[in-house]
């Protein structure tokens, strides 16, 4: 580079604001572009620029913290900067600017990822009306907001609202696709079918999932991840209808394909094996189920350690098999251990912990400790209603068991 070019670059640099200089230098420092890399110093400069409303710096920080391959990957930190992005766009561009609206949609999506569903809802509901007004009901961004809001409703236990949103979304996407099953239409059908399952409309769910499986197999091929997800959902729907033979057939097919395509130890293969074991247990094939869950437990224990959600799920499922076999003392010991670990990993009111607390209470009741079991179930039920909704299958399971134990205790006291 000539002396004249160097002089021009220096003048251009001096013309930049401090925020712009901090952004460019911080970005170069973080990634080691033409200077020695220093992640910590780079982040510090980018944050200084972001605090001065540099939109480029804010976007850079979002990308850094959302990058799963980055050493600084942190979804919650990314959300913090997405919040900052919305505030800055509102200040610089206005509430109704396209960039502000897009940033709001991205923030709502990010809230879903970190399970901040109420915050996602608070953004998505007015955002949907805004996008309908400015873009129209069938615009891709409007449809994306409808899809995200339907997901949020489902996670909040508002299954009926989720179904209504997904039904409307399916109607619009089907019309846009001219009745042809494209990927977006099939995705909406899949989500709606799963929602129907949560609402207890299992036949409706099953019939829609059959169409999704057929459509995705034709469009994407049998080994595509989306097709395999549909097969898994169809198997679950079949099990809910009591069609255990069909469910087992589908799950065995899924295990075979995923083992061949992904490998025996792949997490998705492990999930399929887990679901197969769960269905075998429901079908009364306890020995096969127990063998699968014990093998999965050993694999997950070696890979992740005991204080891991997947390992604890396998322990829980072994406990379920013991329940099915009437081995309540062994089941109680296992569920008690899982409950303690989940309380430490999450808290006492997390859905996974509530599931373990339920099974501890169930085993105690079956072992004759009815008063203690009833007391615990009465504590669990309102928490389940709050976390998952009254119509959720887990909530109804708690209520049914509570009523059964109360009736049994009443009969014992009469005698």
mmCIF file of C-alpha atoms in Angstrom:
data_model
loop_
_atom_site.group_PDB
_atom_site.id
_atom_site.type_symbol
_atom_site.label_atom_id
_atom_site.label_comp_id
_atom_site.label_asym_id
_atom_site.label_seq_id
_atom_site.Cartn_x
_atom_site.Cartn_y
_atom_site.Cartn_z
ATOM 1 C CA UNK A 1 0.000 0.000 0.000
ATOM 2 C CA UNK A 2 1.385 3.416 -0.996
ATOM 3 C CA UNK A 3 1.999 6.275 1.449
ATOM 4 C CA UNK A 4 -0.899 8.187 -0.144
ATOM 5 C CA UNK A 5 -3.271 5.253 0.375
ATOM 6 C CA UNK A 6 -2.150 4.910 3.995
ATOM 7 C CA UNK A 7 -2.793 8.591 4.550
ATOM 8 C CA UNK A 8 -6.290 8.318 3.045
ATOM 9 C CA UNK A 9 -7.089 5.304 5.262
ATOM 10 C CA UNK A 10 -5.938 7.234 8.334
ATOM 11 C CA UNK A 11 -8.139 10.169 7.387
ATOM 12 C CA UNK A 12 -11.109 7.862 6.800
ATOM 13 C CA UNK A 13 -10.517 6.265 10.210
ATOM 14 C CA UNK A 14 -10.431 9.659 11.912
ATOM 15 C CA UNK A 15 -13.761 10.525 10.278
ATOM 16 C CA UNK A 16 -15.414 7.578 12.028
ATOM 17 C CA UNK A 17 -17.236 8.072 15.317
ATOM 18 C CA UNK A 18 -15.881 6.430 18.462
ATOM 19 C CA UNK A 19 -18.686 3.853 18.290
ATOM 20 C CA UNK A 20 -17.754 2.951 14.695
ATOM 21 C CA UNK A 21 -14.055 2.727 15.558
ATOM 22 C CA UNK A 22 -14.816 0.522 18.571
ATOM 23 C CA UNK A 23 -16.967 -1.733 16.392
ATOM 24 C CA UNK A 24 -14.387 -2.187 13.610
ATOM 25 C CA UNK A 25 -11.447 -2.624 15.965
ATOM 26 C CA UNK A 26 -13.413 -4.884 18.333
ATOM 27 C CA UNK A 27 -14.588 -7.088 15.457
ATOM 28 C CA UNK A 28 -11.052 -7.371 14.078
ATOM 29 C CA UNK A 29 -9.667 -8.070 17.564
ATOM 30 C CA UNK A 30 -12.266 -10.756 18.329
ATOM 31 C CA UNK A 31 -11.734 -12.675 15.085
ATOM 32 C CA UNK A 32 -8.028 -11.910 14.639
ATOM 33 C CA UNK A 33 -8.460 -10.078 11.320
ATOM 34 C CA UNK A 34 -5.049 -8.584 10.398
ATOM 35 C CA UNK A 35 -4.217 -8.213 14.121
ATOM 36 C CA UNK A 36 -3.589 -10.626 16.962
ATOM 37 C CA UNK A 37 -6.828 -12.172 18.188
ATOM 38 C CA UNK A 38 -8.021 -11.335 21.696
ATOM 39 C CA UNK A 39 -11.602 -12.489 22.284
ATOM 40 C CA UNK A 40 -12.030 -10.762 25.634
ATOM 41 C CA UNK A 41 -10.724 -7.409 24.423
ATOM 42 C CA UNK A 42 -12.753 -7.718 21.228
ATOM 43 C CA UNK A 43 -15.952 -8.390 23.158
ATOM 44 C CA UNK A 44 -15.291 -5.446 25.456
ATOM 45 C CA UNK A 45 -14.915 -3.065 22.499
ATOM 46 C CA UNK A 46 -18.003 -4.452 20.758
ATOM 47 C CA UNK A 47 -20.035 -3.953 23.943
ATOM 48 C CA UNK A 48 -18.796 -0.372 24.272
ATOM 49 C CA UNK A 49 -19.898 0.266 20.689
ATOM 50 C CA UNK A 50 -23.250 -1.440 21.294
ATOM 51 C CA UNK A 51 -23.858 0.720 24.358
ATOM 52 C CA UNK A 52 -23.405 3.726 22.038
ATOM 53 C CA UNK A 53 -26.162 2.368 19.743
ATOM 54 C CA UNK A 54 -23.913 0.831 17.085
ATOM 55 C CA UNK A 55 -26.349 -1.512 15.323
ATOM 56 C CA UNK A 56 -23.447 -3.341 13.640
ATOM 57 C CA UNK A 57 -21.852 -4.059 17.023
ATOM 58 C CA UNK A 58 -25.147 -5.296 18.475
ATOM 59 C CA UNK A 59 -25.636 -7.648 15.525
ATOM 60 C CA UNK A 60 -22.062 -8.919 15.869
ATOM 61 C CA UNK A 61 -22.636 -9.692 19.571
ATOM 62 C CA UNK A 62 -25.873 -11.530 18.762
ATOM 63 C CA UNK A 63 -24.075 -13.696 16.199
ATOM 64 C CA UNK A 64 -21.223 -14.444 18.604
ATOM 65 C CA UNK A 65 -23.492 -15.534 21.451
ATOM 66 C CA UNK A 66 -25.858 -17.517 19.198
ATOM 67 C CA UNK A 67 -23.060 -19.417 17.450
ATOM 68 C CA UNK A 68 -23.086 -22.920 18.949
ATOM 69 C CA UNK A 69 -19.533 -23.456 17.701
ATOM 70 C CA UNK A 70 -18.288 -20.346 19.497
ATOM 71 C CA UNK A 71 -16.488 -20.555 22.826
ATOM 72 C CA UNK A 72 -18.743 -17.692 23.919
ATOM 73 C CA UNK A 73 -22.026 -19.419 22.985
ATOM 74 C CA UNK A 74 -24.664 -18.219 25.449
ATOM 75 C CA UNK A 75 -28.333 -18.105 24.412
ATOM 76 C CA UNK A 76 -29.378 -15.881 27.310
ATOM 77 C CA UNK A 77 -26.629 -13.373 26.601
ATOM 78 C CA UNK A 78 -27.735 -13.375 22.953
ATOM 79 C CA UNK A 79 -31.287 -12.589 24.067
ATOM 80 C CA UNK A 80 -29.993 -9.648 26.112
ATOM 81 C CA UNK A 81 -28.471 -8.162 22.968
ATOM 82 C CA UNK A 82 -31.599 -8.897 20.939
ATOM 83 C CA UNK A 83 -33.481 -6.847 23.545
ATOM 84 C CA UNK A 84 -30.911 -4.087 23.105
ATOM 85 C CA UNK A 85 -31.345 -4.303 19.321
ATOM 86 C CA UNK A 86 -35.104 -3.734 19.622
ATOM 87 C CA UNK A 87 -34.582 -0.733 21.928
ATOM 88 C CA UNK A 88 -32.038 0.861 19.584
ATOM 89 C CA UNK A 89 -34.127 0.310 16.444
ATOM 90 C CA UNK A 90 -37.162 1.794 18.186
ATOM 91 C CA UNK A 91 -35.125 4.859 19.136
ATOM 92 C CA UNK A 92 -33.358 5.320 15.805
ATOM 93 C CA UNK A 93 -35.967 4.100 13.313
ATOM 94 C CA UNK A 94 -39.336 4.095 15.042
ATOM 95 C CA UNK A 95 -41.747 1.428 16.256
ATOM 96 C CA UNK A 96 -43.221 0.572 12.846
ATOM 97 C CA UNK A 97 -39.979 0.428 10.845
ATOM 98 C CA UNK A 98 -39.421 -2.894 9.068
ATOM 99 C CA UNK A 99 -36.114 -3.487 10.889
ATOM 100 C CA UNK A 100 -37.759 -2.890 14.277
ATOM 101 C CA UNK A 101 -40.592 -5.283 13.473
ATOM 102 C CA UNK A 102 -38.155 -7.951 12.242
ATOM 103 C CA UNK A 103 -36.069 -7.528 15.401
ATOM 104 C CA UNK A 104 -39.204 -8.010 17.532
ATOM 105 C CA UNK A 105 -40.019 -11.244 15.699
ATOM 106 C CA UNK A 106 -36.479 -12.512 16.220
ATOM 107 C CA UNK A 107 -36.643 -11.602 19.916
ATOM 108 C CA UNK A 108 -39.909 -13.501 20.377
ATOM 109 C CA UNK A 109 -38.345 -16.537 18.677
ATOM 110 C CA UNK A 110 -35.294 -16.244 20.944
ATOM 111 C CA UNK A 111 -37.524 -16.081 24.037
ATOM 112 C CA UNK A 112 -39.085 -19.381 22.946
ATOM 113 C CA UNK A 113 -35.622 -20.938 22.702
ATOM 114 C CA UNK A 114 -34.822 -20.065 26.327
ATOM 115 C CA UNK A 115 -38.334 -21.067 27.485
ATOM 116 C CA UNK A 116 -39.420 -17.516 28.349
ATOM 117 C CA UNK A 117 -42.840 -18.203 26.868
ATOM 118 C CA UNK A 118 -44.800 -15.410 28.549
ATOM 119 C CA UNK A 119 -42.319 -12.863 27.197
ATOM 120 C CA UNK A 120 -42.589 -14.440 23.742
ATOM 121 C CA UNK A 121 -46.378 -14.203 23.910
ATOM 122 C CA UNK A 122 -46.287 -10.570 25.024
ATOM 123 C CA UNK A 123 -44.346 -9.708 21.860
ATOM 124 C CA UNK A 124 -45.932 -12.091 19.349
ATOM 125 C CA UNK A 125 -49.600 -11.225 19.919
ATOM 126 C CA UNK A 126 -49.307 -7.484 19.096
ATOM 127 C CA UNK A 127 -46.644 -8.261 16.475
ATOM 128 C CA UNK A 128 -49.080 -10.527 14.636
ATOM 129 C CA UNK A 129 -51.691 -7.779 14.457
ATOM 130 C CA UNK A 130 -49.021 -5.319 13.303
ATOM 131 C CA UNK A 131 -47.825 -7.612 10.523
ATOM 132 C CA UNK A 132 -51.387 -8.388 9.414
ATOM 133 C CA UNK A 133 -52.053 -4.663 9.177
ATOM 134 C CA UNK A 134 -48.868 -3.712 7.305
ATOM 135 C CA UNK A 135 -48.079 -6.859 5.304
ATOM 136 C CA UNK A 136 -51.316 -8.781 4.969
ATOM 137 C CA UNK A 137 -52.438 -12.092 6.440
ATOM 138 C CA UNK A 138 -50.686 -14.319 3.900
ATOM 139 C CA UNK A 139 -47.270 -12.588 3.914
ATOM 140 C CA UNK A 140 -44.407 -14.979 4.865
ATOM 141 C CA UNK A 141 -43.434 -12.845 7.887
ATOM 142 C CA UNK A 142 -47.031 -12.835 9.135
ATOM 143 C CA UNK A 143 -47.199 -16.614 8.724
ATOM 144 C CA UNK A 144 -43.889 -17.019 10.573
ATOM 145 C CA UNK A 145 -45.312 -15.007 13.480
ATOM 146 C CA UNK A 146 -48.454 -17.162 13.512
ATOM 147 C CA UNK A 147 -46.282 -20.288 13.570
ATOM 148 C CA UNK A 148 -44.159 -19.001 16.469
ATOM 149 C CA UNK A 149 -47.208 -17.846 18.424
ATOM 150 C CA UNK A 150 -48.878 -21.237 17.982
ATOM 151 C CA UNK A 151 -45.727 -22.856 19.376
ATOM 152 C CA UNK A 152 -45.731 -20.422 22.318
ATOM 153 C CA UNK A 153 -49.379 -21.141 23.131
ATOM 154 C CA UNK A 154 -48.627 -24.860 23.142
ATOM 155 C CA UNK A 155 -45.710 -24.451 25.526
ATOM 156 C CA UNK A 156 -47.889 -22.353 27.845
ATOM 157 C CA UNK A 157 -50.466 -25.150 27.952
ATOM 158 C CA UNK A 158 -52.924 -23.085 25.902
ATOM 159 C CA UNK A 159 -53.552 -26.028 23.576
ATOM 160 C CA UNK A 160 -56.907 -24.828 22.253
ATOM 161 C CA UNK A 161 -55.427 -21.444 21.291
ATOM 162 C CA UNK A 162 -52.495 -23.267 19.682
ATOM 163 C CA UNK A 163 -54.879 -25.437 17.647
ATOM 164 C CA UNK A 164 -56.891 -22.420 16.476
ATOM 165 C CA UNK A 165 -53.728 -20.613 15.395
ATOM 166 C CA UNK A 166 -52.338 -23.667 13.593
ATOM 167 C CA UNK A 167 -55.676 -24.398 11.890
ATOM 168 C CA UNK A 168 -55.761 -20.842 10.521
ATOM 169 C CA UNK A 169 -52.134 -21.117 9.448
ATOM 170 C CA UNK A 170 -52.829 -24.415 7.677
ATOM 171 C CA UNK A 171 -55.813 -22.900 5.878
ATOM 172 C CA UNK A 172 -53.687 -20.026 4.537
ATOM 173 C CA UNK A 173 -50.676 -22.163 3.603
ATOM 174 C CA UNK A 174 -52.835 -24.789 1.878
ATOM 175 C CA UNK A 175 -54.520 -22.074 -0.190
ATOM 176 C CA UNK A 176 -51.146 -20.531 -1.131
ATOM 177 C CA UNK A 177 -49.793 -23.956 -2.129
ATOM 178 C CA UNK A 178 -52.852 -24.712 -4.259
ATOM 179 C CA UNK A 179 -53.667 -27.880 -2.357
ATOM 180 C CA UNK A 180 -50.186 -29.326 -2.935
ATOM 181 C CA UNK A 181 -48.264 -30.571 0.112
ATOM 182 C CA UNK A 182 -45.193 -28.332 0.218
ATOM 183 C CA UNK A 183 -42.733 -28.293 3.140
ATOM 184 C CA UNK A 184 -44.375 -25.394 4.988
ATOM 185 C CA UNK A 185 -47.847 -26.924 4.719
ATOM 186 C CA UNK A 186 -46.563 -30.289 5.928
ATOM 187 C CA UNK A 187 -44.780 -28.625 8.865
ATOM 188 C CA UNK A 188 -48.003 -26.889 9.898
ATOM 189 C CA UNK A 189 -49.965 -30.137 9.545
ATOM 190 C CA UNK A 190 -47.393 -31.908 11.718
ATOM 191 C CA UNK A 191 -47.566 -29.233 14.431
ATOM 192 C CA UNK A 192 -51.369 -29.205 14.370
ATOM 193 C CA UNK A 193 -51.514 -32.989 14.600
ATOM 194 C CA UNK A 194 -49.235 -32.931 17.658
ATOM 195 C CA UNK A 195 -51.476 -30.274 19.223
ATOM 196 C CA UNK A 196 -54.545 -32.445 18.575
ATOM 197 C CA UNK A 197 -52.731 -35.224 20.426
ATOM 198 C CA UNK A 198 -52.147 -32.965 23.420
ATOM 199 C CA UNK A 199 -55.861 -32.126 23.381
ATOM 200 C CA UNK A 200 -56.721 -35.824 23.528
ATOM 201 C CA UNK A 201 -58.009 -35.865 19.928
ATOM 202 C CA UNK A 202 -55.825 -38.859 19.096
ATOM 203 C CA UNK A 203 -57.747 -40.234 16.112
ATOM 204 C CA UNK A 204 -57.692 -36.822 14.448
ATOM 205 C CA UNK A 205 -53.983 -36.527 15.236
ATOM 206 C CA UNK A 206 -53.215 -39.980 13.853
ATOM 207 C CA UNK A 207 -55.078 -39.435 10.574
ATOM 208 C CA UNK A 208 -53.351 -36.105 9.939
ATOM 209 C CA UNK A 209 -49.920 -37.547 10.760
ATOM 210 C CA UNK A 210 -50.475 -40.353 8.249
ATOM 211 C CA UNK A 211 -50.900 -37.675 5.568
ATOM 212 C CA UNK A 212 -47.794 -35.853 6.800
ATOM 213 C CA UNK A 213 -45.707 -39.050 6.676
ATOM 214 C CA UNK A 214 -46.941 -39.846 3.177
ATOM 215 C CA UNK A 215 -46.343 -36.282 1.963
ATOM 216 C CA UNK A 216 -42.870 -35.982 3.475
ATOM 217 C CA UNK A 217 -41.816 -39.410 2.201
ATOM 218 C CA UNK A 218 -42.787 -38.402 -1.347
ATOM 219 C CA UNK A 219 -41.339 -34.894 -1.117
ATOM 220 C CA UNK A 220 -38.199 -35.452 0.974
ATOM 221 C CA UNK A 221 -37.544 -39.190 1.036
ATOM 222 C CA UNK A 222 -37.895 -41.756 3.814
ATOM 223 C CA UNK A 223 -34.546 -40.981 5.461
ATOM 224 C CA UNK A 224 -34.991 -37.199 5.713
ATOM 225 C CA UNK A 225 -35.005 -35.931 9.337
ATOM 226 C CA UNK A 226 -38.450 -34.318 8.920
ATOM 227 C CA UNK A 227 -39.904 -37.572 7.585
ATOM 228 C CA UNK A 228 -38.433 -39.481 10.510
ATOM 229 C CA UNK A 229 -39.887 -36.938 12.953
ATOM 230 C CA UNK A 230 -43.306 -37.538 11.398
ATOM 231 C CA UNK A 231 -42.928 -41.302 11.713
ATOM 232 C CA UNK A 232 -42.022 -40.826 15.375
ATOM 233 C CA UNK A 233 -45.075 -38.626 15.964
ATOM 234 C CA UNK A 234 -47.294 -41.124 14.143
ATOM 235 C CA UNK A 235 -45.999 -43.920 16.365
ATOM 236 C CA UNK A 236 -46.814 -41.877 19.477
ATOM 237 C CA UNK A 237 -50.318 -41.181 18.130
ATOM 238 C CA UNK A 238 -50.838 -44.897 17.449
ATOM 239 C CA UNK A 239 -49.769 -45.705 21.007
ATOM 240 C CA UNK A 240 -52.211 -43.129 22.391
ATOM 241 C CA UNK A 241 -55.000 -44.900 20.473
ATOM 242 C CA UNK A 242 -53.994 -48.185 22.076
ATOM 243 C CA UNK A 243 -52.735 -49.530 18.738
ATOM 244 C CA UNK A 244 -49.540 -50.791 20.336
ATOM 245 C CA UNK A 245 -48.645 -53.263 17.600
ATOM 246 C CA UNK A 246 -48.699 -50.473 14.986
ATOM 247 C CA UNK A 247 -46.779 -48.135 17.294
ATOM 248 C CA UNK A 248 -44.085 -50.744 17.943
ATOM 249 C CA UNK A 249 -43.830 -51.515 14.219
ATOM 250 C CA UNK A 250 -43.282 -47.827 13.405
ATOM 251 C CA UNK A 251 -40.765 -47.325 16.206
ATOM 252 C CA UNK A 252 -38.767 -50.404 15.251
ATOM 253 C CA UNK A 253 -38.654 -49.059 11.683
ATOM 254 C CA UNK A 254 -37.480 -45.699 13.011
ATOM 255 C CA UNK A 255 -34.727 -47.270 15.126
ATOM 256 C CA UNK A 256 -33.553 -49.297 12.115
ATOM 257 C CA UNK A 257 -33.387 -46.251 9.802
ATOM 258 C CA UNK A 258 -31.732 -43.948 12.334
ATOM 259 C CA UNK A 259 -29.195 -46.611 13.325
ATOM 260 C CA UNK A 260 -28.306 -47.123 9.661
ATOM 261 C CA UNK A 261 -28.185 -43.424 8.756
ATOM 262 C CA UNK A 262 -26.924 -41.785 11.970
ATOM 263 C CA UNK A 263 -25.276 -44.580 13.939
ATOM 264 C CA UNK A 264 -26.241 -46.580 17.009
ATOM 265 C CA UNK A 265 -25.037 -44.007 19.566
ATOM 266 C CA UNK A 266 -26.453 -40.893 17.886
ATOM 267 C CA UNK A 267 -28.779 -38.860 20.170
ATOM 268 C CA UNK A 268 -31.697 -39.144 17.707
ATOM 269 C CA UNK A 269 -31.258 -42.914 17.543
ATOM 270 C CA UNK A 270 -31.176 -43.017 21.337
ATOM 271 C CA UNK A 271 -34.447 -41.061 21.486
ATOM 272 C CA UNK A 272 -36.057 -43.554 19.103
ATOM 273 C CA UNK A 273 -34.826 -46.480 21.176
ATOM 274 C CA UNK A 274 -36.137 -44.744 24.291
ATOM 275 C CA UNK A 275 -39.575 -44.281 22.708
ATOM 276 C CA UNK A 276 -39.618 -47.908 21.596
ATOM 277 C CA UNK A 277 -38.872 -49.014 25.151
ATOM 278 C CA UNK A 278 -41.596 -46.724 26.484
ATOM 279 C CA UNK A 279 -44.178 -48.164 24.076
ATOM 280 C CA UNK A 280 -43.136 -51.743 24.806
ATOM 281 C CA UNK A 281 -43.717 -50.985 28.480
ATOM 282 C CA UNK A 282 -47.208 -49.655 27.723
ATOM 283 C CA UNK A 283 -47.890 -52.810 25.715
ATOM 284 C CA UNK A 284 -46.900 -54.988 28.677
ATOM 285 C CA UNK A 285 -43.676 -56.253 27.072
ATOM 286 C CA UNK A 286 -41.733 -55.419 30.209
ATOM 287 C CA UNK A 287 -38.613 -57.521 29.707
ATOM 288 C CA UNK A 288 -37.899 -56.076 26.249
ATOM 289 C CA UNK A 289 -38.613 -52.574 27.553
ATOM 290 C CA UNK A 290 -36.363 -53.041 30.574
ATOM 291 C CA UNK A 291 -33.484 -54.319 28.437
ATOM 292 C CA UNK A 292 -33.698 -51.253 26.167
ATOM 293 C CA UNK A 293 -33.914 -48.728 29.010
ATOM 294 C CA UNK A 294 -31.077 -50.319 30.993
ATOM 295 C CA UNK A 295 -28.826 -50.345 27.931
ATOM 296 C CA UNK A 296 -29.685 -46.704 27.233
ATOM 297 C CA UNK A 297 -29.023 -45.787 30.851
ATOM 298 C CA UNK A 298 -25.547 -47.333 30.795
ATOM 299 C CA UNK A 299 -24.716 -45.605 27.504
ATOM 300 C CA UNK A 300 -25.956 -42.207 28.699
ATOM 301 C CA UNK A 301 -24.290 -42.564 32.097
ATOM 302 C CA UNK A 302 -20.935 -43.231 30.425
ATOM 303 C CA UNK A 303 -21.422 -40.394 27.925
ATOM 304 C CA UNK A 304 -23.039 -37.652 30.033
ATOM 305 C CA UNK A 305 -22.792 -38.674 33.695
ATOM 306 C CA UNK A 306 -25.733 -39.071 36.076
ATOM 307 C CA UNK A 307 -26.568 -35.361 36.452
ATOM 308 C CA UNK A 308 -27.929 -35.119 32.911
ATOM 309 C CA UNK A 309 -31.500 -34.839 31.625
ATOM 310 C CA UNK A 310 -31.154 -37.799 29.244
ATOM 311 C CA UNK A 311 -29.592 -40.063 31.863
ATOM 312 C CA UNK A 312 -32.313 -39.135 34.347
ATOM 313 C CA UNK A 313 -34.986 -39.831 31.714
ATOM 314 C CA UNK A 314 -33.606 -43.359 31.312
ATOM 315 C CA UNK A 315 -33.635 -43.874 35.087
ATOM 316 C CA UNK A 316 -37.229 -42.630 35.162
ATOM 317 C CA UNK A 317 -38.219 -45.066 32.420
ATOM 318 C CA UNK A 318 -36.655 -48.016 34.239
ATOM 319 C CA UNK A 319 -38.796 -46.984 37.192
ATOM 320 C CA UNK A 320 -41.887 -47.014 34.948
ATOM 321 C CA UNK A 321 -41.144 -50.588 33.890
ATOM 322 C CA UNK A 322 -40.801 -51.593 37.545
ATOM 323 C CA UNK A 323 -44.212 -49.999 38.184
ATOM 324 C CA UNK A 324 -45.713 -52.007 35.348
ATOM 325 C CA UNK A 325 -44.265 -55.173 36.852
ATOM 326 C CA UNK A 326 -45.665 -54.301 40.275
ATOM 327 C CA UNK A 327 -42.151 -53.845 41.700
ATOM 328 C CA UNK A 328 -43.128 -50.682 43.572
ATOM 329 C CA UNK A 329 -40.368 -50.731 46.198
ATOM 330 C CA UNK A 330 -37.662 -50.805 43.509
ATOM 331 C CA UNK A 331 -39.549 -48.179 41.514
ATOM 332 C CA UNK A 332 -39.882 -45.958 44.600
ATOM 333 C CA UNK A 333 -36.141 -46.090 45.303
ATOM 334 C CA UNK A 334 -35.349 -45.142 41.719
ATOM 335 C CA UNK A 335 -37.943 -42.370 41.417
ATOM 336 C CA UNK A 336 -36.843 -40.906 44.765
ATOM 337 C CA UNK A 337 -33.255 -40.679 43.510
ATOM 338 C CA UNK A 338 -34.325 -39.146 40.189
ATOM 339 C CA UNK A 339 -36.566 -36.661 42.014
ATOM 340 C CA UNK A 340 -33.694 -35.477 44.212
ATOM 341 C CA UNK A 341 -31.369 -35.095 41.224
ATOM 342 C CA UNK A 342 -33.975 -33.224 39.180
ATOM 343 C CA UNK A 343 -34.681 -30.903 42.111
ATOM 344 C CA UNK A 344 -30.975 -30.061 42.172
ATOM 345 C CA UNK A 345 -30.669 -29.759 38.391
ATOM 346 C CA UNK A 346 -33.859 -27.689 37.987
ATOM 347 C CA UNK A 347 -36.071 -26.918 40.998
ATOM 348 C CA UNK A 348 -38.968 -28.535 42.874
ATOM 349 C CA UNK A 349 -41.590 -27.099 40.511
ATOM 350 C CA UNK A 350 -39.966 -27.826 37.138
ATOM 351 C CA UNK A 351 -42.164 -30.104 34.946
ATOM 352 C CA UNK A 352 -39.549 -32.893 35.005
ATOM 353 C CA UNK A 353 -39.298 -32.706 38.798
ATOM 354 C CA UNK A 354 -43.097 -32.694 39.082
ATOM 355 C CA UNK A 355 -43.173 -35.878 36.999
ATOM 356 C CA UNK A 356 -40.760 -37.563 39.413
ATOM 357 C CA UNK A 357 -42.693 -36.288 42.428
ATOM 358 C CA UNK A 358 -45.839 -37.775 40.912
ATOM 359 C CA UNK A 359 -44.258 -41.204 40.493
ATOM 360 C CA UNK A 360 -42.854 -41.118 44.028
ATOM 361 C CA UNK A 361 -46.372 -40.390 45.300
ATOM 362 C CA UNK A 362 -47.855 -43.079 43.057
ATOM 363 C CA UNK A 363 -45.463 -45.739 44.352
ATOM 364 C CA UNK A 364 -46.043 -44.712 47.972
ATOM 365 C CA UNK A 365 -49.782 -44.973 47.452
ATOM 366 C CA UNK A 366 -49.506 -48.400 45.852
ATOM 367 C CA UNK A 367 -47.375 -49.491 48.817
ATOM 368 C CA UNK A 368 -50.151 -48.447 51.216
ATOM 369 C CA UNK A 369 -48.884 -44.999 52.244
ATOM 370 C CA UNK A 370 -52.120 -43.400 51.063
ATOM 371 C CA UNK A 371 -52.218 -40.310 53.301
ATOM 372 C CA UNK A 372 -48.679 -39.288 52.380
ATOM 373 C CA UNK A 373 -49.342 -39.950 48.696
ATOM 374 C CA UNK A 374 -52.569 -37.927 48.716
ATOM 375 C CA UNK A 375 -50.873 -34.989 50.440
ATOM 376 C CA UNK A 376 -48.152 -34.903 47.789
ATOM 377 C CA UNK A 377 -50.587 -35.286 44.881
ATOM 378 C CA UNK A 378 -52.633 -32.379 46.232
ATOM 379 C CA UNK A 379 -49.474 -30.274 46.211
ATOM 380 C CA UNK A 380 -48.545 -31.367 42.677
ATOM 381 C CA UNK A 381 -51.936 -30.879 40.992
ATOM 382 C CA UNK A 382 -52.157 -27.037 41.100
ATOM 383 C CA UNK A 383 -48.532 -26.795 39.976
ATOM 384 C CA UNK A 384 -49.306 -29.073 37.028
ATOM 385 C CA UNK A 385 -52.320 -26.926 36.145
ATOM 386 C CA UNK A 386 -50.142 -23.820 36.239
ATOM 387 C CA UNK A 387 -47.253 -25.298 34.250
ATOM 388 C CA UNK A 388 -49.080 -27.419 31.668
ATOM 389 C CA UNK A 389 -52.780 -26.544 31.799
ATOM 390 C CA UNK A 390 -55.769 -28.488 33.118
ATOM 391 C CA UNK A 391 -56.240 -30.403 29.853
ATOM 392 C CA UNK A 392 -52.689 -31.722 29.731
ATOM 393 C CA UNK A 393 -52.430 -35.507 29.933
ATOM 394 C CA UNK A 394 -49.937 -35.321 32.823
ATOM 395 C CA UNK A 395 -52.244 -33.007 34.777
ATOM 396 C CA UNK A 396 -55.197 -35.342 34.225
ATOM 397 C CA UNK A 397 -53.040 -38.297 35.284
ATOM 398 C CA UNK A 398 -52.307 -36.608 38.624
ATOM 399 C CA UNK A 399 -55.995 -35.838 39.168
ATOM 400 C CA UNK A 400 -57.099 -39.389 38.297
ATOM 401 C CA UNK A 401 -54.561 -40.951 40.666
ATOM 402 C CA UNK A 402 -55.508 -38.502 43.425
ATOM 403 C CA UNK A 403 -59.197 -39.387 43.081
ATOM 404 C CA UNK A 404 -58.380 -43.104 43.057
ATOM 405 C CA UNK A 405 -56.269 -42.913 46.213
ATOM 406 C CA UNK A 406 -58.867 -40.752 48.001
ATOM 407 C CA UNK A 407 -61.563 -43.323 47.211
ATOM 408 C CA UNK A 408 -59.318 -46.155 48.403
ATOM 409 C CA UNK A 409 -58.512 -44.348 51.660
ATOM 410 C CA UNK A 410 -62.193 -43.636 52.248
ATOM 411 C CA UNK A 411 -63.021 -47.326 51.774
ATOM 412 C CA UNK A 412 -60.238 -48.371 54.145
ATOM 413 C CA UNK A 413 -61.449 -45.956 56.823
ATOM 414 C CA UNK A 414 -65.003 -47.309 56.510
ATOM 415 C CA UNK A 415 -63.727 -50.822 57.118
#
